[in-house]
Amino acid sequence: MSAALPHSVQIAFIAIGVLLVVASLISMTLQRLKPERDYTELRQRIKTWWLIVAVFAVAVLFNRTVSVVVLGFVSFLAFKEYLSLIPTRRADHRVLFWAYLAIPVQFYWVWMGWYGLFIIFIPVYVFLFLPMRMILIGQTQGFLHAIGTLHWGLMITVFSLSHTAFMLVLPPEHNPAGGAMGLLIYLVFLTEFNDVAQYIWGKSFGRRKIVPKVSPNKTIAGFLGGVITTMVLAVVLAPWLTPLTQLESIGAGILIGIAGFVGDVTISALKRDLGVKDSGSLLPGHGGLLDRLDSLTYTAPLFFHYAYFLHY
Amino acid sequence: MLRYLFYVLLVKPLVLVLLGINARGREHLPKSGPAIIVANHNSHLDTLALMALFPWRVIGDVHPVAASDYFLKNKFLKWFSLHVIGIIPIDRHPAEKGASVLAPLVHALRDNAIIILFPEGTRGEPENMGKLKNGIAHLVSSCPNTPVIPVFFHGLGKCLPKGEFLLVPFFIDAFIGEPLYWEGNRLGFMEKLVNKMNVLQHKARQSTG
């Protein structure tokens, strides 16, 4: 497996590993220097990052089947978390079953590399099928709410996230520097980096709130600082992992920076509406899976189509 | 042997991977028998979810108590219930009143079993606790040193409601309370148990919105 890995991908994983080791050492030192303060959440968070990186490495480094199965399972967990969070009607039990079935089918199109069906299956066929199945049950009370929330969840957790898997089946000869997995590593790394950068800029310089009703901790300084830092890193990493030119990589950085922010606050709005703090408890220190994947639900499809339009 | 295979190949993957369980108060679960686990009953999955909360080491001692009129009604179900799930069958509608109905449970507890009991008697409305039957108080009065551990499940009634055979995955929540002990009278015990279940149900409502 490692024989076929481009050098840039090997370096990328070594760099991520080094970053995590540094983060772990810092959190351990902090706890030792200030034993009176409780750093449990920070340490949990970093521990969970190790798990996330391990799962991501398995998803990316083996072969197409492993990638599709792992990323499909992540989609399944995200959709399940969403459905567990929202109110559903008892009458829709079997409709939800069909909605779940869309996940393996969608990832099967990915595995085949069938772009045409991958891109229309959920937005067209599933979109038209699920309301029909609901109507066969016949409960009209709450129909619009039920079908609206169900389809929105499928689009966010399955359709959007399946773009991460389709990046791995794009023809690698279009990306000589990064090979088959370069594009996805670039996207995921920049998306997560952008989250952290916006947080740090906001904590350090943030004053004016950007969306006070949805996410009172987000500030204009955090947003702008994050976008600019992400853009700089996007330009630096692009020649190693992607076929993007320098100008194109500036655009990719801005796109990921802005889209990541919008994805983050969209999931925040969902949680606020439902009156919950975290979307779940799957990732200790982070909350639920959607708390971690929120930005990616926006950056994955948008960056995919940006790169797809320019180079594939 | 069959029971271990069932546990490893079906119960654990089904409950932990397909559904996913978030258990709070896991430290209250007994490390060994005898003990009585009391839970609300909304779905056939309740039993499997409870089994999945126990580690491999003690699973051999865990026995759900189930109605013989339902689980022994045909040959296959009987074999499956007794040998694969490991139920202790009891008669829900005994011909004559008396403590003899509970005799197999008392016997199992003397053998250090961890028994699972659903005192609502049958699967009720999802996430609601029905009226508790007081057979549990009779049982505890005959085995007064046995801890009774209350468990409240939220979400299983959505995964597989009564009368449905298609399973739909949801994350589920389990709230495990501190053990209760017999203090000498039945009414007092039932009151304590009902209160404890209500507290757990309230916690579940609060944390799941």
Short mmCIF file of C-alpha atoms in Angstrom, two decimals, chain B:
data_model
loop_
_atom_site.label_atom_id
_atom_site.label_comp_id
_atom_site.label_asym_id
_atom_site.label_seq_id
_atom_site.Cartn_x
_atom_site.Cartn_y
_atom_site.Cartn_z
CA MET B 1 -21.86 -21.66 23.73
CA LEU B 2 -24.83 -20.64 21.54
CA ARG B 3 -25.56 -17.86 23.98
CA TYR B 4 -22.03 -16.46 23.64
CA LEU B 5 -22.19 -16.63 19.84
CA PHE B 6 -25.55 -14.85 19.90
CA TYR B 7 -24.10 -12.21 22.21
CA VAL B 8 -20.93 -11.59 20.20
CA LEU B 9 -22.33 -11.92 16.66
CA LEU B 10 -25.76 -10.38 17.09
CA VAL B 11 -26.42 -8.54 20.35
CA LYS B 12 -23.21 -6.51 20.54
CA PRO B 13 -23.06 -5.42 16.85
CA LEU B 14 -26.79 -4.74 16.70
CA VAL B 15 -26.95 -2.62 19.83
CA LEU B 16 -23.55 -0.95 19.70
CA VAL B 17 -22.99 -0.47 15.96
CA LEU B 18 -26.39 -0.39 14.28
CA LEU B 19 -28.15 1.50 17.09
CA GLY B 20 -25.52 2.99 19.39
CA ILE B 21 -26.18 3.40 23.08
CA ASN B 22 -25.31 6.26 25.39
CA ALA B 23 -25.41 4.83 28.91
CA ARG B 24 -25.28 7.09 31.95
CA GLY B 25 -24.65 5.58 35.39
CA ARG B 26 -23.00 2.46 34.02
CA GLU B 27 -21.04 2.14 37.29
CA HIS B 28 -24.28 1.12 39.02
CA LEU B 29 -24.53 -2.10 37.02
CA PRO B 30 -23.66 -5.16 39.14
CA LYS B 31 -20.29 -6.79 38.52
CA SER B 32 -21.72 -10.16 39.56
CA GLY B 33 -24.96 -11.82 40.65
CA PRO B 34 -27.31 -12.08 42.36
CA ALA B 35 -29.03 -8.91 41.18
CA ILE B 36 -32.30 -7.79 39.66
CA ILE B 37 -32.37 -5.30 36.78
CA VAL B 38 -35.68 -3.49 36.38
CA ALA B 39 -36.43 -1.59 33.16
CA ASN B 40 -39.23 0.05 31.21
CA HIS B 41 -40.48 -2.08 28.32
CA ASN B 42 -41.23 -0.60 24.89
CA SER B 43 -39.69 -2.99 22.43
CA HIS B 44 -38.22 -6.46 22.02
CA LEU B 45 -34.91 -4.64 21.74
CA ASP B 46 -35.00 -3.70 25.45
CA THR B 47 -33.72 -7.13 26.44
CA LEU B 48 -30.93 -7.10 23.87
CA ALA B 49 -29.91 -3.56 24.81
CA LEU B 50 -29.66 -4.58 28.47
CA MET B 51 -27.62 -7.65 27.59
CA ALA B 52 -25.24 -5.48 25.55
CA LEU B 53 -24.56 -3.29 28.59
CA PHE B 54 -22.98 -6.28 30.39
CA PRO B 55 -19.45 -7.40 29.67
CA TRP B 56 -18.62 -10.79 28.19
CA ARG B 57 -17.44 -12.01 31.61
CA VAL B 58 -20.86 -11.96 33.26
CA ILE B 59 -23.18 -12.42 30.29
CA GLY B 60 -23.53 -16.12 31.09
CA ASP B 61 -25.27 -15.18 34.33
CA VAL B 62 -27.68 -12.67 32.77
CA HIS B 63 -31.20 -14.01 32.28
CA PRO B 64 -34.24 -12.04 31.08
CA VAL B 65 -37.55 -12.99 32.65
CA ALA B 66 -40.20 -13.46 29.97
CA ALA B 67 -43.82 -14.50 29.63
CA SER B 68 -44.16 -18.19 28.84
CA ASP B 69 -47.45 -17.69 26.94
CA TYR B 70 -45.58 -15.54 24.38
CA PHE B 71 -42.06 -16.90 24.28
CA LEU B 72 -42.81 -20.59 24.55
CA LYS B 73 -45.73 -20.57 22.13
CA ASN B 74 -44.02 -22.63 19.42
CA LYS B 75 -41.15 -25.06 19.24
CA PHE B 76 -38.63 -22.86 17.53
CA LEU B 77 -39.32 -19.78 19.65
CA LYS B 78 -39.14 -21.93 22.75
CA TRP B 79 -35.76 -23.38 21.81
CA PHE B 80 -34.47 -19.94 20.83
CA SER B 81 -35.76 -18.21 23.97
CA LEU B 82 -34.46 -20.83 26.39
CA HIS B 83 -31.13 -21.76 24.84
CA VAL B 84 -30.01 -18.73 22.85
CA ILE B 85 -31.38 -15.75 24.76
CA GLY B 86 -31.44 -17.67 28.05
CA ILE B 87 -34.81 -16.49 29.35
CA ILE B 88 -36.44 -17.66 32.56
CA PRO B 89 -40.07 -18.28 31.58
CA ILE B 90 -42.84 -17.29 33.98
CA ASP B 91 -46.59 -17.71 33.83
CA ARG B 92 -48.33 -14.32 33.49
CA HIS B 93 -51.77 -15.76 34.25
CA PRO B 94 -51.30 -18.53 36.79
CA ALA B 95 -54.27 -20.82 37.43
CA GLU B 96 -53.80 -20.52 41.16
CA LYS B 97 -52.53 -17.51 43.07
CA GLY B 98 -49.37 -18.03 45.04
CA ALA B 99 -45.67 -17.55 45.30
CA SER B 100 -44.96 -20.58 43.11
CA VAL B 101 -44.94 -18.35 39.97
CA LEU B 102 -41.84 -16.65 41.26
CA ALA B 103 -40.10 -19.85 42.38
CA PRO B 104 -37.88 -20.15 39.25
CA LEU B 105 -36.67 -16.57 39.81
CA VAL B 106 -35.87 -17.15 43.46
CA HIS B 107 -34.03 -20.26 42.44
CA ALA B 108 -32.02 -18.42 39.78
CA LEU B 109 -31.09 -15.65 42.23
CA ARG B 110 -29.83 -18.27 44.69
CA ASP B 111 -27.56 -19.45 41.84
CA ASN B 112 -26.13 -15.90 41.58
CA ALA B 113 -27.99 -14.98 38.40
CA ILE B 114 -28.52 -11.39 37.21
CA ILE B 115 -32.15 -11.36 36.16
CA ILE B 116 -33.81 -8.78 33.92
CA LEU B 117 -37.38 -7.91 34.78
CA PHE B 118 -39.91 -5.64 33.07
CA PRO B 119 -42.43 -4.86 35.82
CA GLU B 120 -44.84 -3.18 33.39
CA GLY B 121 -45.60 -6.75 32.32
CA THR B 122 -45.90 -5.89 28.64
CA ARG B 123 -44.51 -3.48 26.06
CA GLY B 124 -46.19 -0.12 26.53
CA GLU B 125 -46.31 3.20 24.69
CA PRO B 126 -42.84 4.39 23.64
CA GLU B 127 -40.85 6.29 26.27
CA ASN B 128 -43.69 6.12 28.79
CA MET B 129 -43.71 4.08 31.91
CA GLY B 130 -46.87 2.09 32.50
CA LYS B 131 -48.12 1.00 35.91
CA LEU B 132 -45.64 -1.32 37.63
CA LYS B 133 -46.88 -4.72 38.75
CA ASN B 134 -45.92 -5.60 42.29
CA GLY B 135 -44.63 -9.11 41.59
CA ILE B 136 -41.22 -7.51 41.89
CA ALA B 137 -41.92 -6.63 45.52
CA HIS B 138 -42.91 -10.24 46.25
CA LEU B 139 -39.71 -11.42 44.64
CA VAL B 140 -37.47 -9.03 46.57
CA SER B 141 -39.20 -9.92 49.83
CA SER B 142 -38.17 -13.54 49.28
CA CYS B 143 -34.57 -12.56 48.44
CA PRO B 144 -34.12 -9.53 50.70
CA ASN B 145 -30.39 -8.99 50.19
CA THR B 146 -30.57 -8.72 46.42
CA PRO B 147 -29.86 -5.27 44.90
CA VAL B 148 -32.49 -3.96 42.47
CA ILE B 149 -31.06 -1.73 39.75
CA PRO B 150 -33.53 0.53 37.89
CA VAL B 151 -32.84 1.29 34.21
CA PHE B 152 -34.77 3.66 31.96
CA PHE B 153 -34.42 3.41 28.17
CA HIS B 154 -35.25 6.18 25.76
CA GLY B 155 -35.48 5.61 22.01
CA LEU B 156 -35.93 1.87 21.66
CA GLY B 157 -39.68 2.25 21.12
CA LYS B 158 -38.78 4.29 18.03
CA CYS B 159 -36.34 1.69 16.68
CA LEU B 160 -38.69 -1.27 16.85
CA PRO B 161 -42.16 -0.40 18.14
CA LYS B 162 -44.63 -3.04 19.22
CA GLY B 163 -46.20 -4.73 16.21
CA GLU B 164 -43.43 -3.70 13.78
CA PHE B 165 -40.81 -6.07 12.40
CA LEU B 166 -38.67 -3.59 10.44
CA LEU B 167 -35.91 -2.17 12.58
CA VAL B 168 -35.01 1.50 12.05
CA PRO B 169 -31.77 2.67 13.72
CA PHE B 170 -31.70 5.53 16.24
CA PHE B 171 -29.20 6.39 18.94
CA ILE B 172 -30.66 5.33 22.28
CA ASP B 173 -30.15 6.56 25.82
CA ALA B 174 -29.95 4.40 28.91
CA PHE B 175 -30.19 5.88 32.41
CA ILE B 176 -29.01 3.53 35.15
CA GLY B 177 -29.88 4.37 38.74
CA GLU B 178 -28.35 3.43 42.09
CA PRO B 179 -29.33 0.03 43.49
CA LEU B 180 -32.39 -0.22 45.75
CA TYR B 181 -32.69 -2.65 48.64
CA TRP B 182 -35.58 -4.31 50.44
CA GLU B 183 -36.52 -2.50 53.64
CA GLY B 184 -39.21 -4.69 55.04
CA ASN B 185 -42.46 -3.77 53.35
CA ARG B 186 -43.95 -4.17 49.90
CA LEU B 187 -45.79 -0.90 49.54
CA GLY B 188 -42.76 1.08 50.64
CA PHE B 189 -40.56 -0.78 48.20
CA MET B 190 -42.91 -0.24 45.26
CA GLU B 191 -43.16 3.44 46.09
CA LYS B 192 -39.39 3.78 46.14
CA LEU B 193 -39.06 1.93 42.85
CA VAL B 194 -41.74 4.01 41.10
CA ASN B 195 -40.12 7.21 42.37
CA LYS B 196 -36.71 6.09 41.17
CA MET B 197 -38.05 5.21 37.69
CA ASN B 198 -39.79 8.60 37.51
CA VAL B 199 -36.56 10.38 38.35
CA LEU B 200 -34.73 8.48 35.60
CA GLN B 201 -37.55 9.17 33.13
CA HIS B 202 -37.37 12.85 34.01
CA LYS B 203 -33.60 12.85 33.40
CA ALA B 204 -34.20 11.21 30.04
CA ARG B 205 -36.78 13.84 29.04
CA GLN B 206 -34.44 16.65 30.06
CA SER B 207 -31.40 15.43 28.22
CA THR B 208 -33.15 14.36 25.05
CA GLY B 209 -35.39 17.38 24.66
#
